[in-house]
Coordinates of C-alpha atoms and ligand atoms in Angstrom, one line a residue:
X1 CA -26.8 -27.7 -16.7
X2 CA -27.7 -25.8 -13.6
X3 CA -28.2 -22.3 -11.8
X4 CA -24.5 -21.1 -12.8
X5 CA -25.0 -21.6 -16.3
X6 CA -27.6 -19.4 -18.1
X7 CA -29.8 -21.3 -20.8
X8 CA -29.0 -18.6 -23.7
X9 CA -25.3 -19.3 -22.4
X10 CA -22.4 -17.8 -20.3
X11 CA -21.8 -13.8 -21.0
X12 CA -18.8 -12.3 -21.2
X13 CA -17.4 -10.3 -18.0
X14 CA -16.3 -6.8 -19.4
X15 CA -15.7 -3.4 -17.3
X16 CA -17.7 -5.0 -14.4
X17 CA -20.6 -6.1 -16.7
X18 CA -22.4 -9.1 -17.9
X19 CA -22.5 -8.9 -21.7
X20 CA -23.3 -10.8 -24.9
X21 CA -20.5 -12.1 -27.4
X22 CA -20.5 -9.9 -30.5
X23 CA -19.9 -13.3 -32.6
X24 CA -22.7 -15.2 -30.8
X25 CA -22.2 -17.9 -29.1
X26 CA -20.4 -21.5 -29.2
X27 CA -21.2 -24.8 -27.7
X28 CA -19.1 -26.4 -25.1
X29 CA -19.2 -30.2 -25.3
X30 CA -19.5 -33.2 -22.7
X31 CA -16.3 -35.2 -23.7
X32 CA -17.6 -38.6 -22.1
X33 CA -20.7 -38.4 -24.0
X34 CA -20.4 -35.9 -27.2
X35 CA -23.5 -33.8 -25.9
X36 CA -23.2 -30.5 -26.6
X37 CA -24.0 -28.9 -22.9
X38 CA -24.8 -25.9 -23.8
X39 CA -23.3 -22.7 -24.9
X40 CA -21.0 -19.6 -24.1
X41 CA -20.1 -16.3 -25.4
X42 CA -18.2 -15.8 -28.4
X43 CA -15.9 -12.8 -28.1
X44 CA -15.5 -10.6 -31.0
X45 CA -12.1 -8.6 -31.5
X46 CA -14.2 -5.5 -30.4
X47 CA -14.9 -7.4 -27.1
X48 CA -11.0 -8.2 -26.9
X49 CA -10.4 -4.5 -27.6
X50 CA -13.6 -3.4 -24.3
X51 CA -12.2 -5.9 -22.2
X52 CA -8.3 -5.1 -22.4
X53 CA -9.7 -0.7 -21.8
X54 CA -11.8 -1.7 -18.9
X55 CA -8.8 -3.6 -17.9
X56 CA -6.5 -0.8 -18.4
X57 CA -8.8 2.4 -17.3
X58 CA -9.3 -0.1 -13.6
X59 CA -5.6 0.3 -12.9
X60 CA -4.9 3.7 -14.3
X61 CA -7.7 5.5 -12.0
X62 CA -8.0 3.3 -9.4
X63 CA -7.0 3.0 -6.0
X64 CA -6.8 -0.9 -6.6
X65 CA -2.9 -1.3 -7.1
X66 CA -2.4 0.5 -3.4
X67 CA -5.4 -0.8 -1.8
X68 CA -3.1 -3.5 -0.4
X69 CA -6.2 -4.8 2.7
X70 CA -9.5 -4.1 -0.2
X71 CA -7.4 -6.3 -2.9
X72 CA -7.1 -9.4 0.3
X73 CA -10.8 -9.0 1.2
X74 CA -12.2 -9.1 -2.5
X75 CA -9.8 -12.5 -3.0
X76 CA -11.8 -13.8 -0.3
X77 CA -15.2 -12.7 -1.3
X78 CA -14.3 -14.5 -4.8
X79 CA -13.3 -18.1 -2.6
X80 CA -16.4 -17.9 -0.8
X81 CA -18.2 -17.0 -3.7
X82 CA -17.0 -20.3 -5.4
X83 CA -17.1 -22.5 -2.3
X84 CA -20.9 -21.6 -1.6
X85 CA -21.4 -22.8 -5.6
X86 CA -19.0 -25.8 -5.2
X87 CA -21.6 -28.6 -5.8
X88 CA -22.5 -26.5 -9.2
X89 CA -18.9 -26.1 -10.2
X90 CA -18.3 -29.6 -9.5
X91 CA -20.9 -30.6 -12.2
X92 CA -19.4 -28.3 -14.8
X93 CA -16.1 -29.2 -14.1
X94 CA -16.7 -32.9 -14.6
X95 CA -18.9 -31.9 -17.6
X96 CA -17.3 -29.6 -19.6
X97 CA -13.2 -31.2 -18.6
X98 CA -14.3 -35.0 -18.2
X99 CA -12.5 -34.5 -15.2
X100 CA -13.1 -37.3 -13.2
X101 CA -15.1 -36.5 -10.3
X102 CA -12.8 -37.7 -7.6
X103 CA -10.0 -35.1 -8.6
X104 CA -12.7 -32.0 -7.5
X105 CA -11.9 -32.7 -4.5
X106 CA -8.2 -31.5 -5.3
X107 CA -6.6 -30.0 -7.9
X108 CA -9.3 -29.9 -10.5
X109 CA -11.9 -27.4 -8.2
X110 CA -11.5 -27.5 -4.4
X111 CA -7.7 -27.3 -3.8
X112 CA -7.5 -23.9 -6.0
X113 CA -10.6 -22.4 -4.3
X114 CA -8.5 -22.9 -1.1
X115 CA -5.4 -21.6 -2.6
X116 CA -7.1 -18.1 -2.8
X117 CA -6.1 -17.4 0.4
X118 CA -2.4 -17.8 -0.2
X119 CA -2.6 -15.0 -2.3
X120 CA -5.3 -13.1 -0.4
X121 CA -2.4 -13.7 2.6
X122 CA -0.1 -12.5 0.7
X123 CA -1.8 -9.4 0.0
X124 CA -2.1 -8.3 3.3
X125 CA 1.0 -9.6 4.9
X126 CA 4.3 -9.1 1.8
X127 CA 6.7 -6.7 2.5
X128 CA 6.1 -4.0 0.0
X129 CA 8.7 -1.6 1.0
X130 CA 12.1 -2.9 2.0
X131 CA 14.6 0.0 4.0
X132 CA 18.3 -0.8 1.8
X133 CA 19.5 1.8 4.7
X134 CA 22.0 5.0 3.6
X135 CA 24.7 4.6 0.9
X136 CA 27.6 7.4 -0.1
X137 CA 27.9 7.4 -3.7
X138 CA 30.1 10.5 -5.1
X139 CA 29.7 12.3 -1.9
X140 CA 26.0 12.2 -1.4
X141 CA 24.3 10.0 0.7
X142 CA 21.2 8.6 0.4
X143 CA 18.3 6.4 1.4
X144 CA 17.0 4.1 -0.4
X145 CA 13.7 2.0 -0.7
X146 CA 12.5 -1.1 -2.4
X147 CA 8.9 -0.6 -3.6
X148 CA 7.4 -3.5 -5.2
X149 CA 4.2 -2.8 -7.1
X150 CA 1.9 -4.3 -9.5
X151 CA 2.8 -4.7 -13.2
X152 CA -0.4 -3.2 -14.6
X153 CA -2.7 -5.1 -17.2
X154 CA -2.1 -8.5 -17.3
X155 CA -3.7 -10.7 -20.4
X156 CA -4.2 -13.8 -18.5
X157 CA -4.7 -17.1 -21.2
X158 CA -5.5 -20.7 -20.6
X159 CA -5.9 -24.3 -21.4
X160 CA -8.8 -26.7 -20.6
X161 CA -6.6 -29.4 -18.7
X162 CA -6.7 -28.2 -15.3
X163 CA -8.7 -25.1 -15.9
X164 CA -10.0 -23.8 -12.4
X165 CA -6.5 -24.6 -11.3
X166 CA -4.8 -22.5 -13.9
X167 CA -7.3 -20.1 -14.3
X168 CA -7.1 -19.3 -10.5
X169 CA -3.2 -19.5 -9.9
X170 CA -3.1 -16.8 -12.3
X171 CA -5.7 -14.8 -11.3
X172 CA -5.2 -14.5 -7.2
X173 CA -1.7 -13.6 -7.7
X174 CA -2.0 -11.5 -10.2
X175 CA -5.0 -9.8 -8.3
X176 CA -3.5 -10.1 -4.7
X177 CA -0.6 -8.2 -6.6
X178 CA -2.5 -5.1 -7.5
X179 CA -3.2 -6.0 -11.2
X180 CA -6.4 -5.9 -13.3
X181 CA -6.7 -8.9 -15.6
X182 CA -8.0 -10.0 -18.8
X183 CA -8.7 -13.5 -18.8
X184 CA -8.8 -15.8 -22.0
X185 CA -10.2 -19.6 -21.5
X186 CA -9.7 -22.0 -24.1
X187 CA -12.1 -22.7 -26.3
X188 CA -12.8 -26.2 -25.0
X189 CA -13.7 -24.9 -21.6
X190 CA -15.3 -21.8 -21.7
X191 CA -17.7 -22.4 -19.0
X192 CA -15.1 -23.1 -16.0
X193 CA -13.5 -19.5 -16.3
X194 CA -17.0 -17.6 -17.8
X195 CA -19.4 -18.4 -14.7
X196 CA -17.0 -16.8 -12.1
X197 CA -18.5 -13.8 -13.9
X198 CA -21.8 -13.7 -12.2
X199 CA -20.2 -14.8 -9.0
X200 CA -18.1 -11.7 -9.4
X201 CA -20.7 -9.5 -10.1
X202 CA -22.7 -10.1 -7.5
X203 CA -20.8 -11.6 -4.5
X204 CA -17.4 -9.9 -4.8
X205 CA -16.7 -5.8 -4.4
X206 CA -14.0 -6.5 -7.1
X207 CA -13.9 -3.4 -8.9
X208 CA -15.4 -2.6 -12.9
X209 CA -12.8 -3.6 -15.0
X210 CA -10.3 -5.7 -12.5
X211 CA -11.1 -8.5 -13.9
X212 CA -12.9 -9.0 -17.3
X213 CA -13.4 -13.0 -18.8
X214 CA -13.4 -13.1 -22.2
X215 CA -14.7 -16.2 -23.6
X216 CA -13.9 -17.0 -27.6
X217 CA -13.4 -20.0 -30.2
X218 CA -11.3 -18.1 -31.9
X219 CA -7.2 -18.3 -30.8
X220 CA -6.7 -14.8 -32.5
X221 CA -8.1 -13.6 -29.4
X222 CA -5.4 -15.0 -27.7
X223 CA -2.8 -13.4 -29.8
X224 CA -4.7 -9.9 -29.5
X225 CA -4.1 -10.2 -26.1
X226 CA -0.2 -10.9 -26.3
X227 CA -0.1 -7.9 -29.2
X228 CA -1.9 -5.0 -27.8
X229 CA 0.6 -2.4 -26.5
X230 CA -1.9 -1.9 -23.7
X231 CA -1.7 -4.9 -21.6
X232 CA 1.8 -4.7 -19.7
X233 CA 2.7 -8.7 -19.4
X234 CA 1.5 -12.0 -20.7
X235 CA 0.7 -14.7 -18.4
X236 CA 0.2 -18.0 -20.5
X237 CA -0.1 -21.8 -19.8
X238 CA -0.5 -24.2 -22.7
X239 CA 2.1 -25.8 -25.4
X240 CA 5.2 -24.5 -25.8
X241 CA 4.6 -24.2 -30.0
X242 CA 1.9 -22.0 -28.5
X243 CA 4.0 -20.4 -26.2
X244 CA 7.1 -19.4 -28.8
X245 CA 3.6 -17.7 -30.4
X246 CA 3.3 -15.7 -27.1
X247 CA 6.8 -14.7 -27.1
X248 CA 7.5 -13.5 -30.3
X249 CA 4.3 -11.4 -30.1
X250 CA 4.8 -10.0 -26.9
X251 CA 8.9 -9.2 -28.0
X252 CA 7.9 -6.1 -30.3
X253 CA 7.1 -4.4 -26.7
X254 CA 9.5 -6.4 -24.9
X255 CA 6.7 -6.9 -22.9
X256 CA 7.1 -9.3 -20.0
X257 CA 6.0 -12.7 -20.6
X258 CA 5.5 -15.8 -18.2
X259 CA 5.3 -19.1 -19.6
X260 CA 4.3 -22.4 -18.0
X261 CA 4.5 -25.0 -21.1
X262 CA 5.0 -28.6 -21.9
X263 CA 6.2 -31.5 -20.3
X264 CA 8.3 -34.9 -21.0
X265 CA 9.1 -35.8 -17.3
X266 CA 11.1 -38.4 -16.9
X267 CA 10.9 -40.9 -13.5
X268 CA 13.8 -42.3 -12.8
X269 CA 14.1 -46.0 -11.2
X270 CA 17.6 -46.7 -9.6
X271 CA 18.8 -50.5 -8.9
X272 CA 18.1 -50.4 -5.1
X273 CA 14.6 -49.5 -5.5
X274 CA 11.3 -51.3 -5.5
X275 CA 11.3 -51.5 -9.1
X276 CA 7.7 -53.0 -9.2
X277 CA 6.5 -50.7 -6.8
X278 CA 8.1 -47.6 -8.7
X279 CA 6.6 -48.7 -12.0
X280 CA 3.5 -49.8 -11.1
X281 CA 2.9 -46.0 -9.1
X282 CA 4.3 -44.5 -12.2
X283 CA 1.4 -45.9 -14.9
X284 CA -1.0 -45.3 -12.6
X285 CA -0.2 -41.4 -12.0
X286 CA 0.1 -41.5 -16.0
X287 CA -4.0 -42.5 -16.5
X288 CA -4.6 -39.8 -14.2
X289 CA -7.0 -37.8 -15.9
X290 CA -6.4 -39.7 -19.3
X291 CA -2.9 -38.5 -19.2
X292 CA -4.0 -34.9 -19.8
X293 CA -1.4 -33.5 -17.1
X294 CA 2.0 -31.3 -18.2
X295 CA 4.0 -32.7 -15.6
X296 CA 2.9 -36.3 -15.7
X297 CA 6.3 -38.9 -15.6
X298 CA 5.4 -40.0 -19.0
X299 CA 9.0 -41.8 -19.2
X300 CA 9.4 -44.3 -17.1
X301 CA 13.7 -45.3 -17.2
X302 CA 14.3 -48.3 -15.7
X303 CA 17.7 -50.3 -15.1
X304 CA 18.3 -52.9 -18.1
X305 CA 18.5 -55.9 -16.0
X306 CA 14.9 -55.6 -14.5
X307 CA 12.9 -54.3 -17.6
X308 CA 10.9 -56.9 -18.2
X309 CA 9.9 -57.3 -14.9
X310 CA 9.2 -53.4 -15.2
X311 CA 7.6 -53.5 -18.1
X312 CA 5.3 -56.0 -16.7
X313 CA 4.5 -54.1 -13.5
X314 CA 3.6 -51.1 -15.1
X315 CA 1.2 -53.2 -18.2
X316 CA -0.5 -54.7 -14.5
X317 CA -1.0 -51.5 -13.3
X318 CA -2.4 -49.7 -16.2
X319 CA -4.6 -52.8 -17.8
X320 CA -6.5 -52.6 -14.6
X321 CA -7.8 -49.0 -15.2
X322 CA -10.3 -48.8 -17.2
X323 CA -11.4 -45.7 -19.0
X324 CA -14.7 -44.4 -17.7
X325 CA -17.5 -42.3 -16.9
X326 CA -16.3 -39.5 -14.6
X327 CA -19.1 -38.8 -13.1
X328 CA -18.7 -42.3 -11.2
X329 CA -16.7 -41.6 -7.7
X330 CA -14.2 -44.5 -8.5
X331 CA -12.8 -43.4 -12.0
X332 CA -9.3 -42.1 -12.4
X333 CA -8.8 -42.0 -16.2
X334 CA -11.8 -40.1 -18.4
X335 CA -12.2 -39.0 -21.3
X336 CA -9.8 -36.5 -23.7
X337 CA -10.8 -33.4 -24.0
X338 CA -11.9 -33.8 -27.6
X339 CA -11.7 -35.8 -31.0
X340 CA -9.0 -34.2 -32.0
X341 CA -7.1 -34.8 -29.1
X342 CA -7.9 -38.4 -29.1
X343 CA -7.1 -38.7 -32.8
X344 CA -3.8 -36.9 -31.5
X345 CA -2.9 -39.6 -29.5
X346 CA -4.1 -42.5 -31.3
X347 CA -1.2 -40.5 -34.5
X348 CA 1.4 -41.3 -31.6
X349 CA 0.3 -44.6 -31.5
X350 CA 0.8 -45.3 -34.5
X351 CA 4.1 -43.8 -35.0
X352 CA 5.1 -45.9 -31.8
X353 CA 4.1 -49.1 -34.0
X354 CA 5.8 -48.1 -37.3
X355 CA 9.4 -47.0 -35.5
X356 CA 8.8 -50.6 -33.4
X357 CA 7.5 -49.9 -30.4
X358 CA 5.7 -52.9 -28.5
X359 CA 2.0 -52.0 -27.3
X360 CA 1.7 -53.5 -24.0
X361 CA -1.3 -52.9 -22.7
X362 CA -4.1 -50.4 -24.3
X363 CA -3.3 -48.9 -27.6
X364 CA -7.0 -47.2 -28.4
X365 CA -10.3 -46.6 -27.7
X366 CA -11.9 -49.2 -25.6
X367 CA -14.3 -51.4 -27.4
X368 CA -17.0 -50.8 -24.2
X369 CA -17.3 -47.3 -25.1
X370 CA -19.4 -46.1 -28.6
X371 CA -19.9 -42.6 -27.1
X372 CA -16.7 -40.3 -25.8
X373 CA -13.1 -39.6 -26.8
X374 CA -11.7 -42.2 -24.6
X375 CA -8.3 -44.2 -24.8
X376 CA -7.1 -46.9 -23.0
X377 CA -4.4 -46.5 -20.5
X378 CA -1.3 -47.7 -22.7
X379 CA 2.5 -49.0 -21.8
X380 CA 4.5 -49.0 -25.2
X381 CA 8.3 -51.2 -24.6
X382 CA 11.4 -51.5 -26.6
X383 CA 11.9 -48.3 -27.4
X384 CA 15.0 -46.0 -27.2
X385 CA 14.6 -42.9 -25.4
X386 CA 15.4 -40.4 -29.0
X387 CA 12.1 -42.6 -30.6
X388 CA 9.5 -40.1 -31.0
X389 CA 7.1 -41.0 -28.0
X390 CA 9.5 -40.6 -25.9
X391 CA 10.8 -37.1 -26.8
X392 CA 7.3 -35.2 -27.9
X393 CA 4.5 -34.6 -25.7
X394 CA 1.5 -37.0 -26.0
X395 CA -1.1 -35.4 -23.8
X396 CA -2.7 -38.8 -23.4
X397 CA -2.7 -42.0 -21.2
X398 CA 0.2 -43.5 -22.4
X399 CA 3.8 -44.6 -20.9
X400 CA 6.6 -45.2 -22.4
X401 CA 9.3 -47.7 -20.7
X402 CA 13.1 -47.1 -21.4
X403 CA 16.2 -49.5 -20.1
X404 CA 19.3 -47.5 -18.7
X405 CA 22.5 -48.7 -17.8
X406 CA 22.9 -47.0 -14.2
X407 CA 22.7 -43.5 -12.8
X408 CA 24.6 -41.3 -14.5
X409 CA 22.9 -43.1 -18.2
X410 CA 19.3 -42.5 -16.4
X411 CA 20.1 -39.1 -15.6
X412 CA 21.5 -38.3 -19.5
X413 CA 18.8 -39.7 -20.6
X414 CA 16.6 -38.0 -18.7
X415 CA 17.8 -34.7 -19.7
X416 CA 17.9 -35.9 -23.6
X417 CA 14.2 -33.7 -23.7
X418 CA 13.8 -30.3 -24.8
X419 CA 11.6 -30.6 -21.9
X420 CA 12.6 -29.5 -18.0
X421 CA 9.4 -29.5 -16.3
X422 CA 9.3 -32.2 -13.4
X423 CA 10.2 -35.4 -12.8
X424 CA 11.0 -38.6 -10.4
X425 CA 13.3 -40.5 -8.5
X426 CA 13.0 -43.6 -7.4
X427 CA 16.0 -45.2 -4.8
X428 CA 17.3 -46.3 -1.7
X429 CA 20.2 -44.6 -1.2
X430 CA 20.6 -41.0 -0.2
X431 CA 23.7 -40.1 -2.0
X432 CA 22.8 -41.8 -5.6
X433 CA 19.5 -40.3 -5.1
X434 CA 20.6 -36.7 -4.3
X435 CA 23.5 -37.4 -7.4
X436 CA 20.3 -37.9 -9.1
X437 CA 18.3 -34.8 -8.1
X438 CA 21.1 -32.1 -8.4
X439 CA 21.4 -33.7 -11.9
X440 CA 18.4 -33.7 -13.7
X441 CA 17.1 -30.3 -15.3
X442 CA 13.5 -29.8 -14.3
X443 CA 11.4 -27.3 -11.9
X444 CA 10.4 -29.9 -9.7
X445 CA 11.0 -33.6 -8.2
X446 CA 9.3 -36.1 -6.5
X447 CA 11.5 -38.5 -4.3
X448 CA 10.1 -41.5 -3.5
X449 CA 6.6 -40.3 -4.3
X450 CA 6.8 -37.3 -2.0
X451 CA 4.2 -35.1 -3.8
X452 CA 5.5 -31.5 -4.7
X453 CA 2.1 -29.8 -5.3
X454 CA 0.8 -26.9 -2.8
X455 CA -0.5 -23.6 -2.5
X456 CA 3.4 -22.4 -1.1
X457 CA 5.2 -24.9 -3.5
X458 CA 6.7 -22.8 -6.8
X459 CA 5.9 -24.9 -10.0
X460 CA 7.4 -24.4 -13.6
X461 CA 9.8 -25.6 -16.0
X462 CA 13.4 -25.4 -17.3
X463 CA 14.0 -25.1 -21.1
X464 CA 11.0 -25.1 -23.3
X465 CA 8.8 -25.8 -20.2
X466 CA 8.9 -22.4 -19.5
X467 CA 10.3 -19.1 -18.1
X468 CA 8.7 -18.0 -14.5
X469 CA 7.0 -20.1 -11.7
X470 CA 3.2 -20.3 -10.7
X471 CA 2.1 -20.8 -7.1
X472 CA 4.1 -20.0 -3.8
X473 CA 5.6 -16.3 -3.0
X474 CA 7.5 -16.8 -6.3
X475 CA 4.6 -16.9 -7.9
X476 CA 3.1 -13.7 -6.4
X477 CA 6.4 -12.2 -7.6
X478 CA 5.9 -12.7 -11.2
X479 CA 3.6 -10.3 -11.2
X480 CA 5.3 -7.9 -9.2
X481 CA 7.7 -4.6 -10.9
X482 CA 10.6 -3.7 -8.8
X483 CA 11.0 -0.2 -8.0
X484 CA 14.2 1.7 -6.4
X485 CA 13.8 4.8 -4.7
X486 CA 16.6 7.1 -3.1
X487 CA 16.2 10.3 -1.4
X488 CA 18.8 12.6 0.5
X489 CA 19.7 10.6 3.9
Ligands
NAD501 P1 -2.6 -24.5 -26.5 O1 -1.3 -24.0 -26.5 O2 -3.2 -25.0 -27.7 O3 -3.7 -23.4 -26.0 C1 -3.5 -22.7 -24.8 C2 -4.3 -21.4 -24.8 O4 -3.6 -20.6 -25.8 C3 -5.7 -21.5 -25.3 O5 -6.5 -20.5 -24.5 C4 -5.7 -21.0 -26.7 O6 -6.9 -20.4 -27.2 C5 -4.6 -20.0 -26.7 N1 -3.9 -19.7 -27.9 C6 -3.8 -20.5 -29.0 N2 -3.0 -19.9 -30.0 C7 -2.6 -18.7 -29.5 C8 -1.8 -17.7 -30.0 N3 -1.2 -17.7 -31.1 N4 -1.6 -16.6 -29.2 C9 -2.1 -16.5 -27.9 N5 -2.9 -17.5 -27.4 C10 -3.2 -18.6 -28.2 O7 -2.6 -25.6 -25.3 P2 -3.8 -26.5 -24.9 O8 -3.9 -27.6 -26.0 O9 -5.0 -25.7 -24.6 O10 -3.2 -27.2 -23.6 C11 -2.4 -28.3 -23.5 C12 -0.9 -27.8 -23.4 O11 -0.8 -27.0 -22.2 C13 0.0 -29.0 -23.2 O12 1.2 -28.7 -24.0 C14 0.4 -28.9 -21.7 O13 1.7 -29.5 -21.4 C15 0.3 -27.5 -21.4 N6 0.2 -27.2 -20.0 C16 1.2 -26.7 -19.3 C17 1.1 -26.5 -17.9 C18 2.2 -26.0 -17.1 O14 2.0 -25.5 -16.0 N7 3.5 -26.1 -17.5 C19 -0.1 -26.8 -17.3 C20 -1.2 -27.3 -18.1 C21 -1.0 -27.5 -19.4

């Protein structure tokens, strides 16, 4: 592939070294074209078992969890590091996700580069000791001091959506923090975590054992993480069937676990808005990326009296993207991830059909394409918001277009999800639409296509989207333990 990517395949990052998988390897595929790229290292449970002591022995004899100034610089070093390789991380990215090349540019590579120095910031500049001042209790006084300090070894595990995105908004926190990690990809996208390895190794001062990338095709090595009494808190993003995994193997320790799960966002158009404008915005943010995004508005409620006209505006918008080769600068919707997440979708399809759904516009793989787990961008009408499109997460290009009968309907129906992860409002005016906001149940909200996502910005979900948010000083917290101290005043 190029310079990044050795031609025996990625090693494994243990207790500061580059090392072999002790199950071999596995090959990471091209999902616009079916090619098998090449091939990474597959982690044995011994390798689990290295990576999670080197993880453990960098915290417990290191100065890194004090060394407030070293833990900003090495952030940096690791930015640089990937900014100098961006051209190379940019053609992995786009062939290992099918991320279409256009979103490198932001959240799929160069936006969480960038984000490393919030945390690096953060690092150097968060109040680690807070004075409470002196307090009488039972006739002695004392002083007390907030100390916050790192957790300890943090099992850090993926998915291959957005993977330099998650992978890093996990790992500069959780690094700026004071923590050594273990890091666990998925299996679809080994490469995107595995080559910050070498960069590690030889551009960074990061310590042996801070952080160790642990590459596997094998989800037990997930759960080995969650289950090993020495890793002090789960970080996890993927589904939340996954996620309930994560928790009740982490709960034997009660060991702290941060989720960031799936999504049924709901965007809600009011009567006053521009309803064609709304929708049409709406089914084009949904072929993003072939759909492959948690907080995507993959509901689209509209008012009854203008659904047709909605449902028309969004079947314009979405019939004029056409599923395509990432590589090319103008493509917005690539490829799934795999086969089985295209035959995924293409289930949901069919259950849309059989339970009377209308297809619109798509409805499966585009007859263009022989080669690539592709699916047409899809609007699917006349269905009720319990049919089953509309309440489980698809994880593909497809919108689903729902009639309510005014606000306070729109907002029920947008909370009839086991889902609370983001969402949309669409309106004129500022009263209905603040009615709106303070009553949906979701992390976060986009008014009027204001866009939510930054470095300072926290992110996560409500309900079964999650517990705990990623990104902003919230973020940094998660990974923070909270420690009281008193002394005589
Ligand atoms: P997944 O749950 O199948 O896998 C995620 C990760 O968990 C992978 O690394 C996998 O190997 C690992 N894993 C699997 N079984 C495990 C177990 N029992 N114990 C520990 N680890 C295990 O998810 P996916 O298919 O890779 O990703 C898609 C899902 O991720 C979607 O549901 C999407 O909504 C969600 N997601 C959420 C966010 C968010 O921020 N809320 C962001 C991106 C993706």
């Amino acid at each position: 592939m190029n310079d990044l990517v050795p031609a025996e395949g990625t090693p494994l990052l243990i207790g500061g070294k580059l090392v072999p998988g002790g199950s071999g390897v596995f090959a990471t595929i091209n999902p616009a074209t079916e090619e098998v790229l090449g091939h990474a290292a597959n982690a044995s449970a011994d390798d689990m078992d290295a990576a999670i002591n080197a993880a453990r022995t960098a915290f417990d004899t290191t100065e890194w969890s004090r060394d407030h100034a070293f833990r900003a610089h090495c952030v940096r070093q690791l930015r640089g590091a990937m900014q100098n390789r961006i051209d190379e991380l940019r053609e992995i990215t786009v062939g290992e996700v099918g991320a279409p090349v256009m979103l490198t540019s932001g959240p799929q590579l160069e936006g969480p580069i960038a984000d490393l120095s919030f945390a690096a910031d953060l690092s150097e500049n968060y109040s680690w000791k807070t004075d409470l001042g002196d307090a009488e209790q039972m006739g002695i006084n004392s002083r007390r001091t907030v100390r916050r300090e790192a957790v300890g070894v943090v099992g850090a595990i993926t998915p291959w959506n957005f993977p330099h995105q998650i992978n890093l908004a996990k790992l500069g926190p959780a690094l700026a923090a004071g923590n050594t990690v273990v890091l666990k990809p998925a299996p679809d996208t080994p490469w995107c975590a595995a080559v910050l390895g070498s960069l590690i190794v030889e551009h960074t001062d990061i310590p042996a054992g801070v952080i160790n990338i642990v590459t596997s095709d094998n989800h037990a090595l997930g759960a080995q993480l969650v289950e090993d009494p020495r890793v002090d808190m789960v970080t996890f993003t993927g589904s939340t069937r996954t996620g309930r995994s994560v928790m009740a193997g982490a709960a034997p320790m009660i060991k702290r676990t941060f989720l960031e799960l799936g999504g049924k966002s709901a965007a809600i158009v009011l009567d006053d808005a521009d309803i064609a404008a709304a929708a049409s915005y709406t089914a084009f943010s949904v072929a993003i990326h072939a759909g492959q995004g948690c907080a995507l508005t993959t509901r689209l409620l509209v008012p009854r009296s203008a659904y047709d006209d909605a449902v028309a505006a969004a079947a314009a918008a979405m019939s004029g993207i056409r599923a395509g080769d990432p590589t090319k600068p103008g493509t917005i919707c690539g490829p799934l991830i795999s086969a089985a997440q295209r035959d995924r979708v293409e289930r949901y399809l069919d259950i849309a059909r059989s339970e009377g759904g209308r297809i619109v516009t798509g409805g499966g793989r585009p007859a263009s394409r022989d080669r690539g787990y592709f699916i047409e961008p899809t609007v699917i009408a006349d269905l009720g918001n319990t049919s089953t499109v509309a309440q489980e997460e698809i994880f593909g290009p497809v919108l689903v277009v729902i009639a309510h009968d005014g606000d306070a309907d729109a907002v029920r129906m947008a909370n009839e999800s086991p889902y609370g992860l983001s969402g949309s409002v669409w309106g004129k005016d500022p009263d209905r639409i603040e009615k709106v906001v303070s009553g949906v149940r979701t992390g976060t909200l986009s008014v009027n296509g204001g866009l939510w996502y930054h470095a300072d910005a926290p992110f996560g979900g409500y309900k079964q989207s999650g517990i705990g948010r990623e990104m902003g000083v919230a973020g940094f917290e998660e990974y923070l333990e909270t420690k009281l101290v008193a002394t005589p005043a």
